Tab-separated table of C-alpha atoms and ligand atoms in Angstrom:
chain	number	residue	atom	x	y	z
I	1	MET	CA	-86.742	-11.396	33.893
I	2	ARG	CA	-83.338	-10.806	35.480
I	3	LYS	CA	-83.183	-7.369	37.082
I	4	LEU	CA	-80.227	-5.872	38.933
I	5	LYS	CA	-80.270	-2.404	40.465
I	6	ILE	CA	-76.877	-0.891	39.734
I	7	ALA	CA	-75.415	2.337	41.073
I	8	ALA	CA	-72.625	4.553	39.747
I	9	ALA	CA	-71.073	6.151	42.839
I	10	GLN	CA	-69.300	9.219	41.506
I	11	MET	CA	-66.641	10.984	43.547
I	12	GLY	CA	-65.901	14.675	43.644
I	13	PRO	CA	-62.309	15.816	44.052
I	14	LEU	CA	-59.709	14.050	46.174
I	15	HIS	CA	-56.790	16.371	46.778
I	16	LYS	CA	-53.133	15.474	47.259
I	17	ALA	CA	-53.507	16.106	50.970
I	18	ASP	CA	-56.494	13.773	51.357
I	19	THR	CA	-55.610	10.468	53.003
I	20	LYS	CA	-56.802	7.053	51.854
I	21	THR	CA	-58.657	6.777	55.149
I	22	ALA	CA	-60.612	9.953	54.342
I	23	ALA	CA	-61.327	8.692	50.827
I	24	THR	CA	-62.542	5.365	52.190
I	25	LYS	CA	-64.887	7.170	54.567
I	26	ARG	CA	-66.477	8.929	51.597
I	27	LEU	CA	-66.687	5.666	49.650
I	28	VAL	CA	-68.497	4.063	52.585
I	29	GLU	CA	-70.987	6.966	52.660
I	30	LEU	CA	-71.565	6.511	48.903
I	31	LEU	CA	-72.078	2.796	49.411
I	32	ARG	CA	-74.683	3.437	52.120
I	33	GLU	CA	-76.484	5.918	49.892
I	34	SER	CA	-76.451	3.338	47.051
I	35	HIS	CA	-77.902	0.768	49.441
I	36	ALA	CA	-80.642	3.199	50.506
I	37	MET	CA	-81.531	3.584	46.826
I	38	GLY	CA	-81.867	-0.210	46.548
I	39	ALA	CA	-78.676	-0.861	44.565
I	40	LYS	CA	-77.086	-4.278	44.766
I	41	PHE	CA	-73.996	-3.555	42.623
I	42	VAL	CA	-72.019	-0.310	42.900
I	43	VAL	CA	-69.424	0.966	40.406
I	44	PHE	CA	-66.814	3.307	41.905
I	45	PRO	CA	-64.258	5.360	39.885
I	46	GLU	CA	-60.760	4.654	38.557
I	47	LEU	CA	-57.974	5.187	41.180
I	48	ALA	CA	-60.680	5.812	43.766
I	49	PHE	CA	-58.595	6.002	46.923
I	50	THR	CA	-56.330	8.908	45.918
I	51	THR	CA	-56.059	12.026	43.850
I	52	PHE	CA	-55.391	11.411	40.132
I	53	PHE	CA	-51.627	11.384	40.836
I	54	PRO	CA	-50.413	10.785	37.210
I	55	ARG	CA	-50.939	14.527	36.698
I	56	TRP	CA	-47.808	15.125	38.801
I	57	TRP	CA	-44.161	14.482	37.877
I	58	MET	CA	-42.652	12.824	40.982
I	59	GLU	CA	-39.185	11.335	41.297
I	60	ASP	CA	-39.259	9.646	44.688
I	61	GLN	CA	-40.856	6.347	43.627
I	62	GLU	CA	-40.815	5.028	47.204
I	63	GLU	CA	-42.967	7.942	48.313
I	64	VAL	CA	-45.254	7.505	45.273
I	65	ASP	CA	-45.676	3.826	46.215
I	66	ARG	CA	-46.449	4.624	49.820
I	67	ARG	CA	-48.883	7.465	49.128
I	68	TYR	CA	-50.732	6.246	46.094
I	69	PHE	CA	-50.322	2.463	45.610
I	70	GLU	CA	-51.875	-0.547	47.371
I	71	SER	CA	-49.766	-3.641	47.959
I	72	THR	CA	-52.753	-5.510	49.425
I	73	LEU	CA	-56.485	-5.093	48.933
I	74	PRO	CA	-58.164	-4.616	51.272
I	75	SER	CA	-55.459	-2.795	53.210
I	76	LYS	CA	-55.802	-1.348	56.695
I	77	GLU	CA	-57.028	1.986	55.304
I	78	THR	CA	-59.410	0.554	52.667
I	79	ALA	CA	-60.863	-2.327	54.725
I	80	PRO	CA	-63.919	-0.351	56.019
I	81	LEU	CA	-65.347	-0.267	52.458
I	82	PHE	CA	-65.043	-4.042	52.032
I	83	GLU	CA	-66.522	-4.627	55.527
I	84	GLU	CA	-69.481	-2.325	54.952
I	85	ALA	CA	-70.230	-3.835	51.504
I	86	LYS	CA	-70.233	-7.326	53.024
I	87	LYS	CA	-72.474	-6.175	55.836
I	88	LEU	CA	-74.953	-4.616	53.355
I	89	GLY	CA	-74.682	-7.528	50.887
I	90	ILE	CA	-73.528	-5.315	48.006
I	91	GLY	CA	-71.144	-6.209	45.189
I	92	PHE	CA	-68.828	-3.539	43.797
I	93	TYR	CA	-66.155	-2.513	41.279
I	94	ILE	CA	-63.361	-0.213	42.371
I	95	GLY	CA	-60.231	1.145	40.720
I	96	TYR	CA	-56.881	1.419	42.533
I	97	ALA	CA	-53.147	1.595	41.931
I	98	GLU	CA	-51.729	-1.907	42.361
I	99	LEU	CA	-48.170	-2.608	43.567
I	100	THR	CA	-47.307	-6.291	43.225
I	101	PRO	CA	-44.805	-8.167	45.449
I	102	GLU	CA	-42.403	-8.056	42.450
I	103	LYS	CA	-42.691	-4.228	42.443
I	104	ARG	CA	-44.717	-4.124	39.270
I	105	ARG	CA	-47.303	-1.338	39.080
I	106	PHE	CA	-50.684	-1.404	37.405
I	107	ASN	CA	-53.770	0.825	37.126
I	108	ALA	CA	-56.173	-1.894	38.273
I	109	ALA	CA	-59.758	-2.603	39.230
I	110	VAL	CA	-61.387	-5.398	41.181
I	111	LEU	CA	-64.844	-6.914	41.160
I	112	VAL	CA	-66.000	-7.765	44.698
I	113	ALA	CA	-68.864	-10.139	45.429
I	114	PRO	CA	-71.580	-9.328	48.022
I	115	ASN	CA	-69.876	-11.820	50.380
I	116	GLY	CA	-66.726	-9.667	50.333
I	117	GLY	CA	-64.636	-11.999	48.143
I	118	ILE	CA	-62.658	-10.623	45.200
I	119	VAL	CA	-64.104	-12.294	42.100
I	120	GLY	CA	-61.837	-10.794	39.434
I	121	LYS	CA	-59.122	-8.297	38.672
I	122	TYR	CA	-58.463	-6.176	35.576
I	123	ARG	CA	-55.268	-4.246	34.803
I	124	LYS	CA	-55.720	-1.280	32.465
I	125	ILE	CA	-54.490	-2.026	28.947
I	126	HIS	CA	-54.929	1.286	27.114
I	127	LEU	CA	-52.657	3.609	29.096
I	128	PRO	CA	-52.932	7.180	27.796
I	129	GLY	CA	-50.459	10.025	28.097
I	130	HIS	CA	-46.669	9.922	28.183
I	131	ALA	CA	-43.703	8.759	30.266
I	132	ASP	CA	-41.458	11.824	29.933
I	133	HIS	CA	-41.635	15.052	31.884
I	134	LYS	CA	-43.359	17.918	30.014
I	135	PRO	CA	-42.583	20.928	32.203
I	136	GLU	CA	-44.078	23.301	29.615
I	137	ALA	CA	-47.510	21.647	29.917
I	138	ALA	CA	-50.216	22.878	32.347
I	139	PHE	CA	-50.308	19.368	33.838
I	140	GLN	CA	-48.889	15.930	33.133
I	141	HIS	CA	-50.573	12.692	32.167
I	142	LEU	CA	-47.974	10.186	33.290
I	143	GLU	CA	-49.833	6.881	33.221
I	144	LYS	CA	-47.097	5.515	30.906
I	145	LYS	CA	-44.498	6.429	33.568
I	146	TYR	CA	-46.268	5.056	36.634
I	147	PHE	CA	-47.953	1.929	35.214
I	148	GLU	CA	-47.175	-1.072	33.034
I	149	VAL	CA	-49.646	-2.154	30.363
I	150	GLY	CA	-52.074	-4.605	31.917
I	151	ASP	CA	-51.235	-8.274	31.470
I	152	LEU	CA	-54.521	-9.970	32.351
I	153	GLY	CA	-56.391	-9.378	29.084
I	154	PHE	CA	-60.050	-8.385	28.789
I	155	ARG	CA	-62.098	-10.842	30.843
I	156	VAL	CA	-65.659	-11.370	32.053
I	157	TRP	CA	-66.875	-13.097	35.183
I	158	ARG	CA	-70.086	-14.780	36.358
I	159	PHE	CA	-71.231	-12.201	38.856
I	160	MET	CA	-74.536	-11.773	40.666
I	161	ASP	CA	-76.445	-13.815	38.060
I	162	THR	CA	-74.928	-11.821	35.165
I	163	ILE	CA	-71.859	-11.930	32.954
I	164	THR	CA	-69.798	-8.848	33.910
I	165	GLY	CA	-66.588	-7.408	32.440
I	166	MET	CA	-64.322	-4.592	33.588
I	167	LEU	CA	-62.528	-1.789	31.754
I	168	ILE	CA	-60.806	1.384	32.972
I	169	CYS	CA	-61.158	4.935	31.604
I	170	ASN	CA	-59.225	5.294	28.360
I	171	ASP	CA	-60.265	1.747	27.342
I	172	ARG	CA	-63.659	3.295	26.507
I	173	ARG	CA	-62.145	4.988	23.467
I	174	TRP	CA	-61.152	1.637	21.890
I	175	PRO	CA	-63.968	-0.455	20.418
I	176	GLU	CA	-61.757	-3.542	20.382
I	177	ALA	CA	-61.788	-3.615	24.207
I	178	PHE	CA	-65.592	-3.784	24.368
I	179	ARG	CA	-65.830	-6.261	21.514
I	180	VAL	CA	-63.507	-8.701	23.230
I	181	LEU	CA	-65.722	-8.531	26.353
I	182	ALA	CA	-68.893	-8.879	24.255
I	183	LEU	CA	-67.431	-11.934	22.479
I	184	GLN	CA	-67.271	-13.523	25.932
I	185	GLY	CA	-70.913	-12.711	26.565
I	186	ALA	CA	-70.610	-9.503	28.622
I	187	GLU	CA	-74.048	-8.288	29.756
I	188	ILE	CA	-72.617	-5.578	32.008
I	189	VAL	CA	-69.421	-3.569	31.557
I	190	ALA	CA	-68.182	-1.603	34.586
I	191	LEU	CA	-65.750	1.256	34.017
I	192	GLY	CA	-64.310	3.984	36.255
I	193	PHE	CA	-62.728	7.111	34.827
I	194	ASN	CA	-60.747	10.336	35.513
I	195	THR	CA	-61.057	12.567	32.474
I	196	PRO	CA	-59.499	16.038	32.534
I	197	THR	CA	-61.787	18.800	31.276
I	198	GLU	CA	-58.817	20.260	29.390
I	199	ASN	CA	-57.055	18.414	26.594
I	200	LEU	CA	-53.347	18.209	27.412
I	201	HIS	CA	-52.281	18.143	23.750
I	202	TYR	CA	-54.392	20.793	21.962
I	203	PRO	CA	-57.182	23.283	22.816
I	204	GLU	CA	-60.560	21.609	22.808
I	205	PRO	CA	-63.908	22.926	24.107
I	206	PRO	CA	-64.906	21.065	27.302
I	207	ALA	CA	-68.386	20.496	25.845
I	208	LEU	CA	-66.836	18.626	22.917
I	209	ARG	CA	-64.931	16.352	25.323
I	210	VAL	CA	-68.181	15.520	27.083
I	211	HIS	CA	-69.880	14.971	23.726
I	212	HIS	CA	-67.217	12.388	22.828
I	213	HIS	CA	-67.662	10.728	26.204
I	214	LEU	CA	-71.422	10.396	25.632
I	215	ILE	CA	-71.335	9.174	22.032
I	216	MET	CA	-68.657	6.616	22.841
I	217	ALA	CA	-70.636	5.238	25.770
I	218	GLN	CA	-73.894	5.036	23.855
I	219	SER	CA	-72.400	3.384	20.788
I	220	MET	CA	-70.282	0.912	22.796
I	221	ALA	CA	-73.275	-0.210	24.865
I	222	PHE	CA	-75.507	-0.565	21.781
I	223	GLN	CA	-73.044	-2.217	19.405
I	224	ASN	CA	-72.105	-4.752	22.063
I	225	ALA	CA	-75.622	-5.198	23.494
I	226	SER	CA	-74.555	-4.687	27.071
I	227	TRP	CA	-75.289	-2.437	30.032
I	228	LEU	CA	-72.502	0.058	30.551
I	229	ILE	CA	-71.812	1.775	33.859
I	230	GLU	CA	-69.228	4.552	33.705
I	231	THR	CA	-68.300	6.322	36.951
I	232	ALA	CA	-66.269	9.530	37.205
I	233	LYS	CA	-63.906	11.029	39.688
I	234	CYS	CA	-64.362	14.696	38.955
I	235	GLY	CA	-64.338	18.357	39.967
I	236	PHE	CA	-61.291	20.469	40.764
I	237	GLU	CA	-58.523	18.346	42.281
I	238	ASP	CA	-55.907	20.803	43.555
I	239	GLY	CA	-57.127	23.199	40.841
I	240	PHE	CA	-57.173	20.674	37.946
I	241	ARG	CA	-60.701	20.027	36.667
I	242	MET	CA	-62.105	16.669	35.550
I	243	PHE	CA	-65.650	16.297	34.198
I	244	GLY	CA	-68.458	14.255	35.759
I	245	HIS	CA	-71.250	12.888	33.575
I	246	SER	CA	-71.222	9.440	35.171
I	247	LEU	CA	-73.559	7.258	33.160
I	248	ILE	CA	-75.707	4.160	33.170
I	249	VAL	CA	-76.321	3.249	29.510
I	250	ALA	CA	-78.819	0.616	28.390
I	251	PRO	CA	-78.016	-2.010	25.717
I	252	THR	CA	-80.322	0.012	23.434
I	253	GLY	CA	-77.798	2.863	23.586
I	254	GLU	CA	-80.150	5.018	25.661
I	255	ILE	CA	-78.827	6.867	28.707
I	256	ALA	CA	-80.788	5.473	31.617
I	257	ALA	CA	-79.197	7.737	34.253
I	258	LYS	CA	-76.613	10.526	34.295
I	259	SER	CA	-74.997	12.460	37.174
I	260	GLN	CA	-75.711	16.181	37.469
I	261	THR	CA	-72.804	17.428	39.571
I	262	GLU	CA	-69.029	17.266	39.892
I	263	GLU	CA	-69.350	16.195	43.546
I	264	ASP	CA	-69.936	12.929	45.377
I	265	GLU	CA	-73.201	11.729	43.830
I	266	VAL	CA	-75.000	8.424	43.375
I	267	ILE	CA	-77.152	7.553	40.388
I	268	ALA	CA	-78.954	4.189	40.108
I	269	PHE	CA	-81.078	2.247	37.696
I	270	ASN	CA	-82.934	-1.047	37.859
I	271	CYS	CA	-81.276	-2.775	34.899
I	272	ASP	CA	-83.099	-5.444	32.924
I	273	ILE	CA	-80.218	-7.787	32.224
I	274	ASP	CA	-82.282	-9.854	29.784
I	275	LEU	CA	-82.557	-6.806	27.525
I	276	ALA	CA	-78.870	-7.376	26.810
I	277	ALA	CA	-79.371	-11.105	26.345
I	278	ASN	CA	-82.242	-10.542	23.883
I	279	LEU	CA	-80.324	-8.055	21.721
I	280	LYS	CA	-77.515	-10.596	21.540
I	281	LYS	CA	-79.948	-13.058	19.942
I	282	THR	CA	-81.282	-10.619	17.353
I	283	MET	CA	-79.648	-7.418	15.995
I	284	PHE	CA	-76.270	-8.306	17.509
I	285	ASN	CA	-76.309	-12.056	17.068
I	286	PHE	CA	-72.567	-12.238	16.554
I	287	ALA	CA	-72.550	-15.882	15.449
I	288	ALA	CA	-75.003	-15.121	12.649
I	289	HIS	CA	-73.614	-11.824	11.380
I	290	ARG	CA	-69.939	-11.243	12.194
I	291	ARG	CA	-67.318	-11.857	9.478
I	292	PRO	CA	-63.997	-12.220	11.334
I	293	GLU	CA	-62.275	-13.467	8.153
I	294	HIS	CA	-62.458	-9.829	7.018
I	295	TYR	CA	-61.272	-8.341	10.310
I	296	ARG	CA	-57.695	-9.693	10.300
I	297	LEU	CA	-56.077	-6.241	10.093
I	298	ILE	CA	-57.488	-5.454	13.505
I	299	VAL	CA	-55.097	-7.907	15.165
I	300	GLU	CA	-52.318	-7.770	12.576
I	301	ARG	CA	-51.791	-3.998	12.413
I	302	THR	CA	-51.393	-1.513	15.264
I	303	GLY	CA	-50.908	1.845	13.522
I	304	ALA	CA	-52.712	2.853	10.328
I	305	GLU	CA	-50.794	2.405	7.073
I	306	VAL	CA	-51.968	3.815	3.738
I	307	THR	CA	-52.503	0.640	1.664
I	308	PRO	CA	-54.917	1.443	-1.186
I	309	ALA	CA	-56.379	-1.353	-3.286
I	310	ASN	CA	-55.351	0.328	-6.569
F	8	CDV	N1	-57.564	8.374	33.036
F	8	CDV	C1	-57.648	8.319	31.678
F	8	CDV	O1	-57.451	7.280	31.057
F	8	CDV	N2	-57.941	9.489	31.058
F	8	CDV	C2	-58.015	9.626	29.613
F	8	CDV	C3	-57.624	11.010	29.140
F	8	CDV	C4	-56.192	11.273	29.353
F	8	CDV	C5	-57.945	11.201	27.683
F	8	CDV	C6	-59.435	9.355	29.145
F	8	CDV	O2	-59.572	8.618	28.156
F	8	CDV	O3	-60.369	9.902	29.681
């Protein structure tokens, strides 16, 4: 039986004034706590080194680049995390804002092996929000202003004797993203998120937002027969609240572990990776049961069109 103890290392708020060095110090503490709990793979949040800066309209792009983006990983400020993980022999996933040498910007995540080497990179494909300034709104969600749509596709990697894929936050609302990973054999999906407690577009009870988060995670894990680790950055960042509810979900769709706070908190579970492999041979044996000849609209059509058969 293949077992891997996985941790979701949730972060409480990171304010505008918090430096990347201070964030890294907290990440190192979370890594040590994960290690003390016996975890071998740790999933950190989306954009884990800074506040969730897309909530702010900012015009000085040079300053945005300097404060919030990474042009190398590890950088001087973030290196202590990579060094500690290597020392402890832990693999990890972490989200960050990537600035390429060509000045392209992505909301990205990397998968780092226990030897410290970067195994894979994912650039977020489903960017939520808007690109224009909405001064009337309580806050902004400017991912479409600060980032390009990811150009690396949905990939999986051989990682710590598993097949592991990466997604970022809003990707969890789109079943296609998980399916493409599952079609490549994903046994583990790692995902970091920053989800505001308030809906920017219309009033919505916070409990309903959490309900959606839970049902999406449970159905995605089950329908794709994979372990799903979702890690929040949460709490009040400069007065703007994001919910916690970091999760480890089994391929059965059951929640194996869930965070209790909106602070720095580690949850861990000893995951039976073969549970995913077994479900892929039975209930979700794709080769036996899928009918892609009837799914063509999924890749041919983006928005819904009313096209009745009669
Ligand atoms: N960081 C995100 O992608 N947040 C989105 C919000 C804006 C809906 C999410 O899906 O949680």
